[in-house]
mmCIF file of C-alpha atoms and ligand atoms in Angstrom:
data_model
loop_
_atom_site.group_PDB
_atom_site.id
_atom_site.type_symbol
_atom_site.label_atom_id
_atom_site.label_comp_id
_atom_site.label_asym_id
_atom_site.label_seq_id
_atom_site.Cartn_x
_atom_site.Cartn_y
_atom_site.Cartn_z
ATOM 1 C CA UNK A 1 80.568 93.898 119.499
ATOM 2 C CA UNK A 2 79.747 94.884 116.031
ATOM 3 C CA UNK A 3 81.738 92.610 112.905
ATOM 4 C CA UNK A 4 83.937 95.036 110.684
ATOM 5 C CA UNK A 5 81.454 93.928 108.077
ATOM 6 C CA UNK A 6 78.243 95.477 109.658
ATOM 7 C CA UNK A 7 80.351 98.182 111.030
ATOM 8 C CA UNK A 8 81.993 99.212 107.153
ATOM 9 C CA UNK A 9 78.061 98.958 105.354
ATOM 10 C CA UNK A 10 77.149 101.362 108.490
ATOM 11 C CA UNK A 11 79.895 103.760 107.558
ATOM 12 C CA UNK A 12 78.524 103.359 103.973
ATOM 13 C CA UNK A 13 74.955 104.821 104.845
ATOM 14 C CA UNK A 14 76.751 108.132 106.640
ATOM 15 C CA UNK A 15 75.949 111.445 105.022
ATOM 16 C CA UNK A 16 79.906 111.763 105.401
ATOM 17 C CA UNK A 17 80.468 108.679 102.674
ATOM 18 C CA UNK A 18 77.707 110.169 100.697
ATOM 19 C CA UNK A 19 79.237 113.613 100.171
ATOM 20 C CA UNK A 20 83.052 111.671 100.074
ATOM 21 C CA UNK A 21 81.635 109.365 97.157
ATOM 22 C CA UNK A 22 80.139 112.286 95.505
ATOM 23 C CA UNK A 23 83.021 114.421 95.592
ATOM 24 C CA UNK A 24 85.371 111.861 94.684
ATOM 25 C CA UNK A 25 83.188 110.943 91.345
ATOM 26 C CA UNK A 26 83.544 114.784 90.379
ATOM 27 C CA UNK A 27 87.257 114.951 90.957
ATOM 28 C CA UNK A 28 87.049 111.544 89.135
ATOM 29 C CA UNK A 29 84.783 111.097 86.521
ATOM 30 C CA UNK A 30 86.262 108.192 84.007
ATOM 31 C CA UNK A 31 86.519 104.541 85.683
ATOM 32 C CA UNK A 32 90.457 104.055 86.351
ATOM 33 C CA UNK A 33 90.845 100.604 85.282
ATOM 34 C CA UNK A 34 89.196 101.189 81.824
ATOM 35 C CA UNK A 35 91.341 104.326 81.905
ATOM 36 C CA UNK A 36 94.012 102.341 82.417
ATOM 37 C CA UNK A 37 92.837 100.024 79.009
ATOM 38 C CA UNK A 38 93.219 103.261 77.345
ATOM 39 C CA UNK A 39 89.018 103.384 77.294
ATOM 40 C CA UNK A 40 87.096 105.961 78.586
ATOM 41 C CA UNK A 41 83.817 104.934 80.891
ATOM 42 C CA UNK A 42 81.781 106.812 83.351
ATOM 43 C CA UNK A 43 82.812 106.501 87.078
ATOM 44 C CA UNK A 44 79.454 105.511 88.835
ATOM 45 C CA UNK A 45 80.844 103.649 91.644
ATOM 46 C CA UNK A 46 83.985 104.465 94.354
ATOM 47 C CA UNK A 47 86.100 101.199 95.327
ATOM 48 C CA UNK A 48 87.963 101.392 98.468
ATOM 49 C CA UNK A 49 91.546 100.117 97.240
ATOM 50 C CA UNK A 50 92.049 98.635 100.621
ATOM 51 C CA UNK A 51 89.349 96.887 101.967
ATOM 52 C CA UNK A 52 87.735 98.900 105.250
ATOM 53 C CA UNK A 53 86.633 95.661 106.400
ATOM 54 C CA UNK A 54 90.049 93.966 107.070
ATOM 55 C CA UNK A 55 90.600 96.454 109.808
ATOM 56 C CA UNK A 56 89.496 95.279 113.518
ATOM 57 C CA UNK A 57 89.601 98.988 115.174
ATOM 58 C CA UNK A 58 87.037 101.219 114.715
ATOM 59 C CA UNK A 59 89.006 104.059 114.538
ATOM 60 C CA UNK A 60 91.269 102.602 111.846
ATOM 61 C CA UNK A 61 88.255 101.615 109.536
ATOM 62 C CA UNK A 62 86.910 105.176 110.045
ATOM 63 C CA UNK A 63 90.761 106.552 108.439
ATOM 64 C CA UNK A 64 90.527 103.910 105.916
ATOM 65 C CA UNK A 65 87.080 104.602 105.043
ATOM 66 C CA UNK A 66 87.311 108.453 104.518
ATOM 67 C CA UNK A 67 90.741 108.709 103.349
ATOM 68 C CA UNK A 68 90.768 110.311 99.756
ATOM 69 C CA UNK A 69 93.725 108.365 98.901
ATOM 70 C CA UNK A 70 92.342 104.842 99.272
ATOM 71 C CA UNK A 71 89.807 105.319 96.734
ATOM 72 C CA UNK A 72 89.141 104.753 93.047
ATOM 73 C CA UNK A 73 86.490 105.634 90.793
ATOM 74 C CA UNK A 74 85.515 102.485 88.723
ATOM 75 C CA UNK A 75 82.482 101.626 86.417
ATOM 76 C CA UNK A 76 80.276 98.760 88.281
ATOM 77 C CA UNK A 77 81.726 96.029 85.456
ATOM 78 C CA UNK A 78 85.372 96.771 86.961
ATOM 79 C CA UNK A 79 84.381 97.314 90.734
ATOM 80 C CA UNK A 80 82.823 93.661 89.929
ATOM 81 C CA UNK A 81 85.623 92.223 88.736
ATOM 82 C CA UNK A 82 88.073 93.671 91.644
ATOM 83 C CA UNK A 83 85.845 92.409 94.177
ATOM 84 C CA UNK A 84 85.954 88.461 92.712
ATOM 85 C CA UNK A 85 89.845 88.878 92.354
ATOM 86 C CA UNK A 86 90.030 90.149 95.672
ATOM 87 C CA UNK A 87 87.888 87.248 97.061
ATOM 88 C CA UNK A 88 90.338 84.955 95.896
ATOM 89 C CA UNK A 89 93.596 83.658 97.457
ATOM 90 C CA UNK A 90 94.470 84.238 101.363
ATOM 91 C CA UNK A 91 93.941 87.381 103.416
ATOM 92 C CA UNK A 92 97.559 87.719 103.007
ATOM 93 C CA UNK A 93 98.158 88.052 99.153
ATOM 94 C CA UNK A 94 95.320 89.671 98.935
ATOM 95 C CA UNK A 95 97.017 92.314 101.396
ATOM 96 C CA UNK A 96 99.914 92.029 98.762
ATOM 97 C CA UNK A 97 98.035 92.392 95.710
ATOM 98 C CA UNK A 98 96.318 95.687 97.472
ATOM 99 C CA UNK A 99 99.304 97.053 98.372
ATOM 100 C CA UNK A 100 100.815 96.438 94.762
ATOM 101 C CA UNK A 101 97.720 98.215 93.423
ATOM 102 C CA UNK A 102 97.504 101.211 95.382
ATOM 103 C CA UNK A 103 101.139 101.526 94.779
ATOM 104 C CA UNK A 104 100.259 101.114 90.933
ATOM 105 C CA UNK A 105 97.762 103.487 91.002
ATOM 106 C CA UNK A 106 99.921 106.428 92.964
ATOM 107 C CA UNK A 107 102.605 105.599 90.463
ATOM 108 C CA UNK A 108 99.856 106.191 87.652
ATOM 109 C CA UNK A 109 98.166 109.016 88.663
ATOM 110 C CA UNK A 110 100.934 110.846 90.361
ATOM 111 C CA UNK A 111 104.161 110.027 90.466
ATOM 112 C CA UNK A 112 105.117 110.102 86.684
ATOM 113 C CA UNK A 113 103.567 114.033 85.848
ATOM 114 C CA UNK A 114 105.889 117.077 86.710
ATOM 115 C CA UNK A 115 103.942 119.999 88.114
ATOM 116 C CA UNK A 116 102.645 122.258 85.340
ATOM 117 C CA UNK A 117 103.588 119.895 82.607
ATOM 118 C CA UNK A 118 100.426 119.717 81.148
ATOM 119 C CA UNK A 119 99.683 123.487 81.240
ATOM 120 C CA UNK A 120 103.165 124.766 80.668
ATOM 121 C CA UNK A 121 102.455 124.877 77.002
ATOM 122 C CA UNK A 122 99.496 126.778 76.842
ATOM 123 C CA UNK A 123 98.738 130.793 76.761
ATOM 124 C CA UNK A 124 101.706 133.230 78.567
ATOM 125 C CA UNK A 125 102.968 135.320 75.475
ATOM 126 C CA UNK A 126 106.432 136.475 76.342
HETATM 127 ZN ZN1 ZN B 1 85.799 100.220 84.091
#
């Protein structure tokens, strides 16, 4: 039986995570945590917001893995620094803290815009 471990880095050499990672630093090119410093750095590397690996099923590693939502575009100084935060304190407030996080993020990113809001402004003479 293969360890999540071996089984995630596998799932990171698939031309499917290649072409997910490269999509997802076009849709997202400015690191998120800097972003939300108020500081604008490249995205060069995509974080998985919760951790493929603490899955034990293959098939839900595979959802976790490729879903668009669990990701985050970071500059390698900030994917550091979630990693040694995450490798801190037990599996289960490190669950926590994930869960806070993603929620932070969706918050962030989508909940607080109203559709059109940034466009509504712009050209349409009436
Ligand atoms: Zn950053």
């Amino acid at each position: 039986m293969t360890a999540p471990r071996d089984r995630y880095h596998k799932m990171l050499n698939t031309t499917r995570w290649r072409k997910l990672r490269a999509l997802h630093l076009a849709r997202h090119p400015f690191c998120a945590d800097c972003a939300a410093e108020g500081v604008v750095t490249p995205a060069t590397e995509v974080h998985h917001i919760r951790p493929v690996s603490i899955e034990r099923d293959p098939a839900r590693m595979e959802r976790l893995a490729f879903d668009a939502g669990n990701l985050a575009g970071l500059c390698h100084a900030c994917h550091v620094k979630r990693h040694e935060r995450m490798g801190k304190g037990t599996a289960e407030e490190n669950a926590r803290r994930q869960r806070a996080e993603a929620d932070l993020f969706a918050r962030r990113f989508y909940g607080t815009q109203t559709p059109g809001g940034c466009f509504s402004a712009t050209g349409a003479p009436s």
